[in-house]
Coordinates of C-alpha atoms in Angstrom, one line a residue:
Chain A
M17 CA -7.0 23.1 28.1
D18 CA -7.2 24.0 24.3
V19 CA -4.8 21.1 23.7
I20 CA -6.8 18.8 25.6
F21 CA -10.0 19.6 23.8
S22 CA -8.3 19.3 20.4
A23 CA -6.7 16.0 21.4
L24 CA -10.0 14.6 22.3
S25 CA -11.9 15.5 19.3
L26 CA -8.9 14.0 17.2
A27 CA -9.2 10.9 19.4
A28 CA -12.9 10.8 18.7
I29 CA -12.7 10.7 15.1
Y30 CA -9.8 8.5 14.9
G31 CA -11.5 6.0 17.2
L32 CA -14.6 5.9 14.9
V33 CA -12.3 5.2 11.9
A34 CA -9.9 2.7 13.6
I35 CA -12.5 0.5 15.1
G36 CA -13.8 -0.2 11.6
V37 CA -10.3 -1.2 10.4
S38 CA -9.7 -3.2 13.6
L39 CA -13.1 -5.2 13.5
T40 CA -12.7 -5.8 9.7
W41 CA -9.4 -7.4 10.6
A42 CA -10.8 -9.5 13.4
A43 CA -13.6 -10.9 11.5
L44 CA -11.9 -11.6 8.2
G45 CA -8.0 -11.1 8.4
M46 CA -8.6 -8.3 5.9
L47 CA -6.8 -4.8 6.0
N48 CA -9.4 -2.7 4.4
L49 CA -7.5 -0.2 2.5
A50 CA -10.8 1.2 0.9
H51 CA -11.9 2.5 4.3
G52 CA -10.9 5.9 3.3
V53 CA -13.6 5.7 0.3
A54 CA -16.3 5.0 3.1
F55 CA -15.2 8.2 5.0
A56 CA -15.4 10.3 1.7
V57 CA -18.6 8.9 0.4
G58 CA -20.0 9.4 3.8
A59 CA -19.1 13.2 3.5
Y60 CA -21.0 13.3 0.1
G61 CA -23.8 11.4 1.6
G62 CA -24.3 14.0 4.4
W63 CA -23.9 16.9 1.9
L64 CA -26.5 15.3 -0.5
A65 CA -28.8 14.8 2.4
A66 CA -28.4 18.4 3.5
D67 CA -28.9 19.6 -0.1
H68 CA -31.9 17.6 -1.2
L69 CA -33.7 16.6 2.0
S70 CA -33.2 18.9 5.0
D71 CA -30.2 20.3 7.0
S72 CA -31.5 19.1 10.4
A73 CA -28.8 17.3 12.4
P74 CA -30.4 13.7 12.3
V75 CA -31.0 13.9 8.5
V76 CA -27.3 14.9 7.7
L77 CA -26.0 12.5 10.2
A78 CA -28.1 9.5 8.6
G79 CA -27.0 10.7 5.1
G80 CA -23.3 10.3 6.3
V81 CA -24.0 6.8 8.0
A82 CA -25.7 5.6 5.0
G83 CA -23.2 6.8 2.5
G84 CA -20.5 5.0 4.5
A85 CA -22.4 1.8 5.0
L86 CA -23.2 1.5 1.3
V87 CA -19.5 1.5 0.6
G88 CA -19.0 -1.2 3.2
C89 CA -21.7 -3.4 1.4
A90 CA -20.0 -2.7 -1.9
I91 CA -16.6 -3.8 -0.5
Y92 CA -18.4 -6.9 0.7
L93 CA -19.8 -7.8 -2.8
L94 CA -16.7 -6.8 -4.7
V95 CA -13.9 -8.3 -2.4
V96 CA -15.1 -10.7 0.1
V97 CA -17.6 -12.5 -1.9
P98 CA -15.2 -13.4 -5.0
L99 CA -12.0 -13.7 -3.1
Y100 CA -12.4 -15.1 0.6
D101 CA -10.9 -18.4 1.0
R102 CA -9.3 -18.3 -2.6
P103 CA -5.5 -18.7 -3.1
N104 CA -3.3 -15.5 -2.2
W105 CA -6.1 -13.9 -0.2
E106 CA -3.7 -12.2 1.9
T107 CA -2.2 -10.2 -1.0
R108 CA -5.2 -10.1 -3.3
H109 CA -7.6 -8.5 -0.7
L110 CA -4.9 -5.7 -0.2
I111 CA -4.8 -5.0 -4.0
A112 CA -8.6 -5.4 -4.5
T113 CA -9.1 -2.7 -1.6
L114 CA -6.4 -0.5 -3.0
A115 CA -8.0 -0.6 -6.5
I116 CA -11.3 0.3 -5.0
S117 CA -10.0 3.2 -3.2
L118 CA -8.3 4.5 -6.3
V119 CA -11.6 4.2 -8.3
G120 CA -13.7 5.5 -5.6
A121 CA -11.7 8.8 -5.1
N122 CA -11.6 9.4 -8.8
L123 CA -15.2 8.5 -9.3
L124 CA -16.1 11.1 -6.8
L125 CA -14.0 13.6 -8.6
E126 CA -15.6 12.9 -11.9
L127 CA -19.0 13.0 -10.3
F128 CA -18.8 16.1 -8.1
G129 CA -15.8 17.8 -9.4
P130 CA -12.6 18.9 -7.4
S131 CA -14.3 21.8 -5.4
A132 CA -15.0 21.2 -1.7
K133 CA -18.6 21.0 -0.4
A134 CA -19.4 22.7 2.9
L135 CA -21.8 20.6 5.1
P136 CA -24.1 22.5 7.6
A137 CA -22.8 22.9 11.2
V138 CA -24.8 19.8 12.8
F139 CA -24.3 21.1 16.3
G140 CA -25.0 24.8 15.5
E141 CA -22.6 27.7 15.5
G142 CA -22.5 28.5 19.4
S143 CA -19.7 27.9 21.8
V144 CA -19.3 27.3 25.5
T145 CA -16.5 28.1 28.0
I146 CA -15.2 25.1 30.0
A147 CA -12.6 25.6 32.5
G148 CA -11.5 28.7 31.0
S149 CA -11.1 27.7 27.4
V150 CA -13.7 28.3 24.5
V151 CA -14.9 25.2 22.9
T152 CA -17.1 25.3 19.8
A153 CA -20.4 23.5 20.0
D154 CA -19.2 21.5 16.8
K155 CA -16.2 20.2 18.5
L156 CA -18.0 19.2 21.9
G157 CA -20.7 17.6 19.9
A158 CA -18.3 15.6 17.9
I159 CA -16.4 14.5 21.1
V160 CA -19.6 13.5 22.9
S161 CA -21.5 11.8 20.0
A162 CA -18.3 9.9 19.1
A163 CA -17.8 8.8 22.8
V164 CA -21.5 7.6 23.0
V165 CA -21.3 5.8 19.8
L166 CA -18.0 4.2 20.5
G167 CA -19.2 3.1 24.0
A168 CA -22.3 1.8 22.5
V169 CA -20.5 -0.4 19.9
A170 CA -18.2 -1.6 22.5
V171 CA -21.1 -2.7 24.9
V172 CA -23.1 -4.2 22.0
L173 CA -20.1 -6.2 20.9
R174 CA -19.4 -7.4 24.4
R175 CA -22.9 -8.5 25.2
S176 CA -24.8 -9.3 22.1
R177 CA -25.0 -12.5 20.0
L178 CA -23.4 -10.5 17.2
G179 CA -20.3 -9.7 19.2
L180 CA -20.1 -13.4 20.6
G181 CA -20.1 -14.5 16.9
L182 CA -17.6 -12.2 16.1
R183 CA -15.2 -13.3 18.7
V184 CA -15.9 -17.2 17.7
L185 CA -15.0 -16.0 14.0
T186 CA -11.7 -14.2 15.3
Q187 CA -10.6 -17.4 17.0
D188 CA -11.5 -20.1 14.7
S189 CA -13.4 -19.7 11.3
E190 CA -14.1 -23.3 10.9
G191 CA -15.3 -23.7 14.5
A192 CA -17.6 -20.6 13.9
A193 CA -19.3 -22.3 10.9
L194 CA -19.8 -25.5 12.9
V195 CA -21.8 -23.6 15.6
G196 CA -23.8 -21.8 13.1
V197 CA -22.1 -18.5 12.7
S198 CA -22.4 -17.4 9.2
R199 CA -19.3 -15.9 8.1
N200 CA -20.7 -14.1 5.1
R201 CA -23.5 -12.6 7.1
M202 CA -20.9 -11.6 9.8
A203 CA -18.5 -10.0 7.1
L204 CA -21.4 -8.1 5.7
G205 CA -22.4 -6.8 9.1
V206 CA -19.0 -5.7 10.1
L207 CA -18.2 -4.0 6.8
A208 CA -21.4 -2.1 6.9
L209 CA -21.0 -1.1 10.5
S210 CA -17.4 -0.1 9.8
G211 CA -18.4 1.9 6.7
G212 CA -21.3 3.5 8.8
L213 CA -18.9 4.4 11.6
A214 CA -16.5 6.1 9.1
G215 CA -19.4 8.0 7.4
L216 CA -20.5 9.3 10.8
A217 CA -16.8 10.4 11.5
S218 CA -16.7 12.2 8.3
V219 CA -20.0 14.1 8.9
L220 CA -18.8 14.9 12.6
L221 CA -15.4 16.3 11.1
A222 CA -17.0 18.0 8.2
Q223 CA -16.3 21.5 9.7
T224 CA -12.5 20.8 9.5
F225 CA -12.3 18.6 6.5
Y226 CA -14.7 19.8 4.0
A227 CA -16.2 17.2 1.5
N228 CA -13.8 16.6 -1.4
P229 CA -12.7 13.6 -3.5
D230 CA -9.5 13.1 -1.6
V231 CA -10.8 13.6 1.9
G232 CA -10.7 9.8 2.9
F233 CA -6.9 9.6 2.5
V234 CA -5.7 11.2 5.7
P235 CA -8.4 9.7 7.9
L236 CA -7.5 6.2 6.2
V237 CA -3.7 6.5 7.0
K238 CA -4.3 7.8 10.6
G239 CA -7.0 5.1 11.4
L240 CA -4.7 2.4 10.1
L241 CA -2.0 3.8 12.4
V242 CA -4.3 3.9 15.3
A243 CA -5.7 0.5 14.8
V244 CA -2.3 -1.1 14.4
L245 CA -0.9 0.8 17.4
G246 CA -3.8 -0.5 19.5
G247 CA -3.3 -4.0 18.2
L248 CA -5.4 -5.1 15.3
G249 CA -8.7 -6.8 16.3
S250 CA -8.8 -5.2 19.9
I251 CA -11.5 -2.6 20.5
P252 CA -10.2 -1.4 23.8
G253 CA -6.7 -1.1 22.4
A254 CA -7.9 1.0 19.5
I255 CA -9.7 3.3 21.9
V256 CA -6.6 3.8 23.9
A257 CA -4.5 4.2 20.9
A258 CA -7.0 6.9 19.5
L259 CA -6.4 8.8 22.8
V260 CA -2.5 8.4 22.6
M261 CA -2.6 9.4 19.0
G262 CA -4.9 12.3 19.5
V263 CA -2.7 13.7 22.4
A264 CA 0.5 13.1 20.2
E265 CA -1.1 14.9 17.2
A266 CA -2.4 17.9 19.3
L267 CA 0.8 18.4 21.1
T268 CA 2.8 18.3 17.7
A269 CA 0.5 20.5 16.0
T270 CA 0.6 23.1 18.7
Y271 CA 4.4 23.0 19.6
L272 CA 6.0 22.1 16.4
G273 CA 3.7 22.6 13.4
Q274 CA 1.0 20.8 11.4
E275 CA 3.7 19.4 9.1
Y276 CA 5.4 17.2 11.6
V277 CA 2.2 15.5 12.6
L278 CA 2.4 12.5 10.4
M279 CA 6.0 12.1 11.1
T280 CA 5.3 12.2 14.8
L281 CA 2.5 9.6 14.8
F282 CA 4.8 7.2 12.7
V283 CA 7.7 7.6 15.3
V284 CA 5.2 7.0 18.2
L285 CA 4.0 3.6 16.2
A286 CA 7.6 2.7 15.6
V287 CA 8.5 3.1 19.2
V288 CA 5.5 1.2 20.5
L289 CA 5.8 -1.6 18.0
L290 CA 9.6 -2.1 18.7
V291 CA 8.8 -2.7 22.3
R292 CA 5.5 -4.7 21.9
P293 CA 5.3 -6.0 18.3
R294 CA 1.5 -6.6 18.5
G295 CA 0.6 -3.1 19.6
I296 CA -0.9 -1.9 22.9
A297 CA -3.5 -4.6 23.5
G298 CA -2.6 -7.3 20.9
L299 CA -0.9 -9.4 23.6
L300 CA -3.6 -9.1 26.0
E301 CA -6.4 -10.8 23.9
E302 CA -6.9 -13.6 21.7
A303 CA -6.4 -11.4 18.6
R304 CA -5.6 -12.6 15.1
A305 CA -1.9 -13.0 14.5
Chain B
M10 CA 14.1 -26.2 -30.0
P11 CA 14.8 -29.4 -28.2
R12 CA 13.5 -29.5 -24.7
G13 CA 15.8 -29.9 -22.0
I14 CA 19.0 -29.0 -23.4
L15 CA 18.7 -25.2 -22.6
P16 CA 17.3 -23.8 -19.4
R17 CA 13.4 -23.3 -19.6
G18 CA 12.5 -19.9 -21.0
T19 CA 15.5 -19.6 -23.0
A20 CA 13.7 -18.9 -26.3
F21 CA 11.3 -16.3 -24.6
W22 CA 14.2 -14.3 -23.0
S23 CA 16.4 -14.5 -26.2
A24 CA 13.6 -13.3 -28.3
L25 CA 12.8 -10.5 -25.8
F26 CA 16.3 -9.4 -25.7
L27 CA 16.7 -9.3 -29.4
L28 CA 13.5 -7.3 -29.9
A29 CA 14.8 -4.8 -27.3
L30 CA 18.3 -4.7 -29.0
Y31 CA 16.9 -3.9 -32.5
L32 CA 13.7 -1.8 -31.3
P33 CA 15.5 1.6 -32.1
A34 CA 16.4 0.3 -35.6
V35 CA 12.8 -0.4 -36.7
T36 CA 10.8 2.2 -34.9
D37 CA 10.8 5.9 -35.0
F38 CA 11.9 7.1 -31.6
G39 CA 9.9 10.2 -30.4
D40 CA 11.0 11.9 -27.3
A41 CA 7.9 10.7 -25.5
F42 CA 8.5 7.2 -26.4
L43 CA 12.1 7.2 -25.4
N44 CA 11.3 8.6 -22.1
T45 CA 8.6 5.9 -21.6
C46 CA 11.4 3.3 -22.4
V47 CA 13.9 4.8 -19.9
L48 CA 11.0 4.8 -17.3
F49 CA 10.2 1.4 -18.1
G50 CA 13.8 0.3 -17.4
V51 CA 14.0 2.2 -13.9
Y52 CA 10.3 0.8 -12.8
A53 CA 11.2 -2.7 -14.1
A54 CA 14.4 -2.8 -12.1
L55 CA 12.7 -1.5 -9.0
N56 CA 9.7 -4.0 -9.4
L57 CA 11.9 -6.9 -9.8
M58 CA 13.6 -6.1 -6.5
W59 CA 10.4 -5.5 -4.8
A60 CA 9.1 -8.9 -6.1
L61 CA 12.1 -10.7 -4.7
V62 CA 11.3 -9.2 -1.2
M63 CA 7.8 -9.4 -1.3
G64 CA 7.3 -12.4 -3.6
T65 CA 10.2 -14.8 -3.0
A66 CA 10.8 -13.9 0.8
G67 CA 7.3 -13.1 1.6
I68 CA 8.3 -10.0 3.6
Y69 CA 5.5 -7.2 3.3
S70 CA 7.7 -4.4 2.6
F71 CA 6.6 -1.0 1.1
A72 CA 10.2 0.6 1.5
T73 CA 11.3 0.1 -2.1
L74 CA 10.7 3.8 -3.2
A75 CA 11.7 5.0 0.0
I76 CA 15.0 3.3 -0.4
A77 CA 15.3 4.3 -4.1
G78 CA 14.5 8.0 -3.2
I79 CA 16.8 8.2 -0.2
S80 CA 19.7 6.6 -2.2
G81 CA 18.9 8.8 -5.2
Y82 CA 18.9 12.1 -3.2
G83 CA 22.0 10.8 -1.2
A84 CA 24.1 10.1 -4.3
G85 CA 22.8 13.0 -6.1
Y86 CA 23.6 15.4 -3.4
A87 CA 27.2 14.0 -3.0
A88 CA 27.8 14.0 -6.8
I89 CA 26.7 17.5 -7.1
E90 CA 28.6 18.8 -4.0
L91 CA 31.9 16.9 -4.9
S92 CA 31.3 17.0 -8.8
L93 CA 31.8 13.5 -9.0
P94 CA 31.3 11.6 -12.3
W95 CA 28.2 9.2 -12.9
P96 CA 29.9 5.9 -12.1
A97 CA 30.9 7.3 -8.6
M98 CA 27.3 8.4 -8.2
L99 CA 26.0 4.9 -9.1
A100 CA 28.4 3.3 -6.6
A101 CA 27.3 6.0 -4.0
G102 CA 23.6 5.0 -4.5
A103 CA 24.3 1.3 -4.0
I104 CA 26.2 2.0 -0.7
V105 CA 23.4 4.3 0.5
G106 CA 21.0 1.6 -0.4
V107 CA 22.8 -1.1 1.7
V108 CA 22.8 1.3 4.6
V109 CA 19.0 2.0 4.5
G110 CA 18.4 -1.5 3.6
L111 CA 20.0 -2.7 6.9
L112 CA 17.9 0.0 8.8
V113 CA 14.8 -1.5 7.2
A114 CA 15.8 -5.0 8.0
L115 CA 16.1 -4.5 11.7
P116 CA 12.3 -4.3 12.4
A117 CA 11.8 -6.8 9.7
L118 CA 13.4 -9.4 12.1
R119 CA 11.0 -8.7 14.9
L120 CA 7.7 -7.5 13.3
R121 CA 5.3 -9.6 11.1
G122 CA 3.1 -9.0 8.2
V123 CA 0.9 -5.9 8.3
Y124 CA 2.8 -4.4 11.2
F125 CA 5.9 -4.2 9.3
A126 CA 4.1 -3.0 6.2
L127 CA 2.8 -0.1 8.0
L128 CA 6.2 0.7 9.4
T129 CA 7.6 0.8 5.9
F130 CA 4.8 3.1 4.9
G131 CA 6.0 5.4 7.7
L132 CA 9.6 5.5 6.3
V133 CA 8.3 6.7 3.0
E134 CA 6.3 9.6 4.8
L135 CA 9.3 10.2 6.9
A136 CA 11.6 10.7 3.8
R137 CA 8.9 12.8 2.1
S138 CA 8.5 15.4 4.8
F139 CA 12.4 15.5 5.4
V140 CA 13.1 16.3 1.9
V141 CA 10.2 18.7 1.3
Q142 CA 11.6 20.9 4.3
S143 CA 15.4 20.6 3.4
K144 CA 16.8 23.5 1.6
P145 CA 20.0 21.8 0.3
L146 CA 17.7 19.1 -1.2
G147 CA 15.8 21.6 -3.2
L148 CA 12.5 21.6 -1.1
A149 CA 9.5 20.7 -3.1
Q150 CA 11.1 21.3 -6.5
G151 CA 13.5 18.5 -6.2
L152 CA 17.2 18.3 -6.6
Y153 CA 18.8 19.0 -10.2
G154 CA 22.2 19.2 -11.8
A155 CA 23.3 15.6 -11.3
P156 CA 25.8 14.1 -13.7
T157 CA 24.2 12.2 -16.6
F158 CA 25.0 9.1 -18.6
A159 CA 25.0 11.1 -22.0
P160 CA 27.8 13.7 -22.3
E161 CA 26.7 17.0 -23.4
S162 CA 28.8 17.0 -26.6
L163 CA 26.6 14.2 -27.9
S164 CA 23.9 14.9 -30.5
A165 CA 20.2 14.6 -29.4
V166 CA 19.8 11.3 -31.3
G167 CA 23.2 9.9 -29.8
S168 CA 22.2 10.8 -26.3
G169 CA 18.7 9.2 -26.9
M170 CA 20.6 6.0 -27.8
V171 CA 22.9 6.0 -24.8
R172 CA 20.0 6.4 -22.5
Y173 CA 17.9 3.7 -24.3
Y174 CA 20.8 1.1 -24.2
A175 CA 21.7 2.2 -20.5
A176 CA 18.0 1.6 -19.5
L177 CA 18.3 -1.9 -21.2
A178 CA 21.4 -2.7 -19.4
L179 CA 19.8 -1.8 -16.2
V180 CA 16.9 -4.2 -16.7
I181 CA 19.3 -7.0 -17.7
V182 CA 21.4 -6.3 -14.5
A183 CA 18.3 -6.4 -12.4
L184 CA 17.1 -9.7 -14.1
I185 CA 20.4 -11.3 -13.3
V186 CA 20.4 -10.3 -9.6
Y187 CA 16.6 -11.5 -9.6
A188 CA 17.5 -14.8 -11.1
A189 CA 20.6 -15.3 -9.0
L190 CA 18.6 -15.0 -5.9
D191 CA 15.1 -16.4 -6.9
R192 CA 16.5 -19.4 -8.7
G193 CA 19.5 -20.0 -6.6
R194 CA 19.8 -21.7 -3.3
V195 CA 18.8 -18.6 -1.2
G196 CA 15.5 -18.4 -3.2
T197 CA 14.8 -22.1 -2.3
L198 CA 15.5 -21.5 1.3
L199 CA 13.5 -18.3 1.4
R200 CA 10.5 -20.1 -0.2
T201 CA 10.7 -22.7 2.5
A202 CA 10.7 -20.2 5.1
R203 CA 7.9 -18.2 3.8
G204 CA 5.7 -21.5 3.7
S205 CA 6.6 -22.3 7.3
E206 CA 8.9 -20.8 9.4
P207 CA 9.1 -23.4 12.2
F208 CA 9.6 -25.9 9.5
A209 CA 12.4 -23.9 8.1
R210 CA 13.9 -23.5 11.4
G211 CA 13.7 -27.2 12.1
L212 CA 15.6 -28.0 8.9
G213 CA 18.3 -25.9 10.1
I214 CA 17.9 -22.8 7.9
G215 CA 19.2 -19.6 9.2
V216 CA 15.9 -17.8 8.5
V217 CA 17.1 -14.5 10.0
R218 CA 20.5 -14.6 7.9
I219 CA 18.8 -15.4 4.6
R220 CA 16.1 -12.6 5.0
L221 CA 19.0 -10.3 5.9
V222 CA 20.7 -11.4 2.7
V223 CA 17.8 -10.9 0.4
I224 CA 17.0 -7.3 1.9
V225 CA 20.5 -6.0 1.7
V226 CA 21.3 -7.3 -1.8
S227 CA 18.0 -6.0 -3.2
S228 CA 18.7 -2.7 -1.4
A229 CA 21.8 -2.3 -2.9
M230 CA 20.3 -2.8 -6.3
I231 CA 17.6 -0.5 -5.6
G232 CA 19.8 2.2 -4.2
F233 CA 21.8 1.6 -7.6
T234 CA 18.6 1.9 -9.6
G235 CA 17.7 5.2 -7.6
A236 CA 21.2 6.8 -8.6
C237 CA 20.5 5.5 -12.2
Y238 CA 17.2 7.6 -12.2
L239 CA 19.3 10.8 -11.6
A240 CA 21.9 9.7 -14.3
F241 CA 18.7 9.3 -16.7
F242 CA 16.9 12.5 -15.9
G243 CA 19.6 14.7 -14.2
G244 CA 17.4 15.1 -11.0
I245 CA 14.9 13.8 -8.7
S246 CA 11.9 15.1 -7.0
P247 CA 9.9 14.4 -3.9
T248 CA 7.0 12.8 -6.1
I249 CA 9.2 9.5 -5.9
F250 CA 7.9 9.6 -2.2
S251 CA 4.3 10.1 -3.0
F252 CA 1.6 7.6 -2.2
D253 CA 0.3 7.7 -5.9
T254 CA 3.9 6.5 -7.2
L255 CA 4.0 3.8 -4.6
L256 CA 0.5 2.5 -5.6
L257 CA 1.4 2.6 -9.3
L258 CA 4.6 0.4 -8.8
F259 CA 2.7 -1.8 -6.5
A260 CA -0.1 -2.3 -9.0
M261 CA 2.3 -3.1 -11.9
M262 CA 4.0 -5.9 -9.8
V263 CA 0.8 -7.4 -8.8
V264 CA -1.1 -7.1 -12.2
G265 CA 1.7 -9.0 -14.0
G266 CA 2.2 -11.5 -11.3
I267 CA 4.5 -11.4 -8.2
G268 CA 5.9 -14.9 -8.6
S269 CA 7.9 -14.4 -11.8
A270 CA 10.3 -12.1 -13.6
R271 CA 8.1 -12.3 -16.8
G272 CA 5.1 -11.3 -14.9
V273 CA 6.7 -8.3 -13.2
L274 CA 8.0 -7.0 -16.7
L275 CA 4.5 -7.5 -18.2
G276 CA 2.7 -5.8 -15.5
T277 CA 5.2 -3.0 -15.7
A278 CA 4.8 -2.6 -19.5
L279 CA 0.9 -2.7 -19.2
L280 CA 0.3 -0.2 -16.6
L281 CA 3.1 2.3 -17.6
F282 CA 1.4 2.1 -21.1
I283 CA -2.0 2.9 -19.6
D284 CA -0.4 5.6 -17.5
Q285 CA 1.5 7.3 -20.2
Q286 CA -1.4 6.9 -22.8
F287 CA -4.0 8.7 -20.8
L288 CA -1.7 11.2 -19.3
D289 CA -4.2 13.9 -20.2
A290 CA -7.3 12.1 -19.2
G291 CA -6.9 12.9 -15.6
A292 CA -9.3 11.2 -13.3
L293 CA -10.4 8.7 -16.0
R294 CA -6.6 7.5 -16.2
L295 CA -6.7 6.4 -12.6
I296 CA -10.2 4.9 -12.8
A297 CA -8.9 2.9 -15.9
A298 CA -5.9 1.6 -13.9
G299 CA -8.0 0.9 -10.8
V300 CA -10.4 -1.2 -12.8
V301 CA -7.7 -3.1 -14.5
M302 CA -6.2 -3.9 -11.1
L303 CA -9.5 -5.0 -9.7
V304 CA -10.5 -7.1 -12.7
V305 CA -7.1 -8.9 -12.8
T306 CA -7.1 -9.5 -9.1
L307 CA -10.5 -10.9 -9.1
V308 CA -9.9 -13.2 -12.1
T309 CA -6.4 -14.4 -11.5
S310 CA -4.8 -15.8 -8.5
D311 CA -1.2 -15.0 -9.3
G312 CA -1.4 -12.1 -11.9
L313 CA -1.5 -12.4 -15.7
A314 CA 1.7 -14.4 -15.9
G315 CA 0.2 -17.0 -13.7
L316 CA -2.9 -17.5 -15.7
P317 CA -1.7 -20.3 -18.0
A318 CA -0.9 -22.3 -15.0
Q319 CA -4.2 -21.5 -13.3
L320 CA -6.1 -22.6 -16.3
R321 CA -4.1 -25.8 -16.5
E322 CA -4.9 -26.6 -12.9
R323 CA -8.6 -25.8 -13.5
R324 CA -8.7 -28.2 -16.5
A325 CA -6.8 -30.9 -14.7
A326 CA -9.4 -30.4 -11.8
T327 CA -12.5 -30.7 -14.0
G328 CA -11.0 -33.6 -16.1
S329 CA -9.3 -35.8 -13.4
L330 CA -10.5 -39.1 -12.1
P331 CA -13.0 -39.0 -9.3
T332 CA -11.4 -38.6 -6.0
Q333 CA -11.7 -41.4 -3.4
T334 CA -14.8 -40.1 -1.7
E335 CA -16.7 -39.6 -4.9
M336 CA -16.0 -43.2 -5.8
I337 CA -17.3 -44.5 -2.5
R338 CA -20.5 -42.5 -3.0

C-alpha cells in the first residue's frame, strides 16, 4: 500500500512537469530544456510568497504558479521570438534553452545562496490512514490536487478553442495561420501554462525537495523521460507514462535503493522505445514526428 | 598566395600549425597553462568527432563523453591490472570505443531525433551510476595509476614538453580523421542523407551503412582520446560522466560552429578560456558561459565560424536585384 501511494504521488508530480514538456513540443517542435528553471523559480516564488505575504495555502500555491509562468514568458521572449522559423531552429533552440537553464540555476544561487529554503506545508501536518497504511496529508493533497489540475487541463484542451488551436498548430503550422490561429499567442500561452504547471508541481513537492538552486534538474530529467515515454505531444500518453514511471520508481526505491532509480527509468524508456519508437501513444495520435 | 593551386584553408591551417609548434619557445609555460593546453587537445579531439556525428551526419548523439569515459575506464583498468605500457592502453581504448559505438549505433538505426538524444543521455547516467558504485573502478574518487606518456625519469620541463606535443599530435590526428570523413565521399553522402533520407535512399545510398561507418570510426577515435586522457593525467574520475561536463563540451562545439573544424576549435578555445580564467568565480563563471552561449546562438545561425558567410548572405540579400514579384509590383 505504501508503495502505491508513493507511486501515485510521484506520478502526479511527473505528470505536471511532463505535460509542459509535451505541450511545448506539440505547439512549437521545441524541447524545452529550461523547464527545470520554471520548477526552481516556482519553488522560490512559493517561498517568497510565504515569507512576505502569507503562508496560507492559496497564496503559496499562487506564488509557485506565478514564478513558473514568469519563466515560461521569459523563455518565450528569449527563445521563441528571436529564433522561431530561423535557420537551424532545431539545434539552436536546444542550445538557447540549455543556456537559460545554466544561467537561471546560477542566478538563483547568486541571489538566494546555496542553502535550501523550507516551504510551509500547504496541506497541514496531519495524516490519514487508508487501507491500513498511513498517508501524510501532504502526499494525499499533492495527489488529489495534481489529479484535479491534470484532469482540468486535459478537458480544457479537448473542449476549448485554445485546445483546438493547439491541435491545428501541431498538425500544420501554415494551415493554422490561414485559419487565424496566432502561433505567437499560442506559444506564449503554452509556455506560460507549462511553466505554471511546473511551478505548481514544485510547491506541491516542496516537502520532499526543498527550494534550492539546483532543485529543477531532477524533475527536468524525469519530466523529459516521462514525456518521451508517453510520446511527445500526447497528453493521455504523458499521463499513462507518468503512472508507469511512478510505479517503476517507487518499486526500485523500495526494493533496490534510491541510487538505482534513474538507471531503472532509463532502462524502462529504452525497452519501450525499442519496441515502439514513438513512445506509448505517439503512434495513436497525429503527433509531431 | 595564388588561389586554386593549394586546397582552401591551407594558409590558415599552416599558420595555426606553426603557431602551435613554436608556442612553447616563445611563451613561459606555467603548470596551469600547460594543463589548459593539454585539456584543449583532449576536448578539441572529442568535439571534432562529436561534430562529425551531430553536424555532418545529423545524428543527435550525446554519447560522446559516455564513450570516452567507458573507453578510458576500460583501457585504464586493463592497463593497471596487466601493467601494460601506454601504447597498448591507447589501442585498448580504441577497441572499447568501437564496441560501445556499435552498441550506440543499434538504436540509432531505429530511433529518430530527440528520442535517440534522450537514450544517449541515459547511457551517460548508466555509466556514471555503474562507476560510482564499482569498487575496482575507484568509486567516486576515480581510477588512478595508469601509465603516462612522459617517463618518470624525465625532468618536469621535459615531461611538460612531451605532454604538450602529444596533445598537439592528438588534435592533428583528430583533424585528419575529421577531414577524411567530412570532406570525403562519406561526408557528402551523409549530408545528402541528412537533408532528405528518402531522397538519399532513392539515389541508392546505403544510409544505414554510412551512418554505421561514421558512428564506428568516430567512436574508435573517441575511445582513443579517452585513453589519451589517462595517459595525460594518470587517471580518470566520474566527473567525465557529469551533466556539467557534457554541457560544457556541447556549448564549445556549438558556440564555435558545428559545421566546420575551425569553428569547433575556436569554440573549444573560447569556452575553455572562460572556464579556466574564472575558475574561482563560482556561479558567475557559469552565468558568463551561459550568456555567451545564449548571445552567440541568438545572433549567429551557425556559430561564430559561420558568421562571415552569414554576413555575406545578408549583404547579398539586401543589395541584390529585385525579385520577380517585386518587379511586377
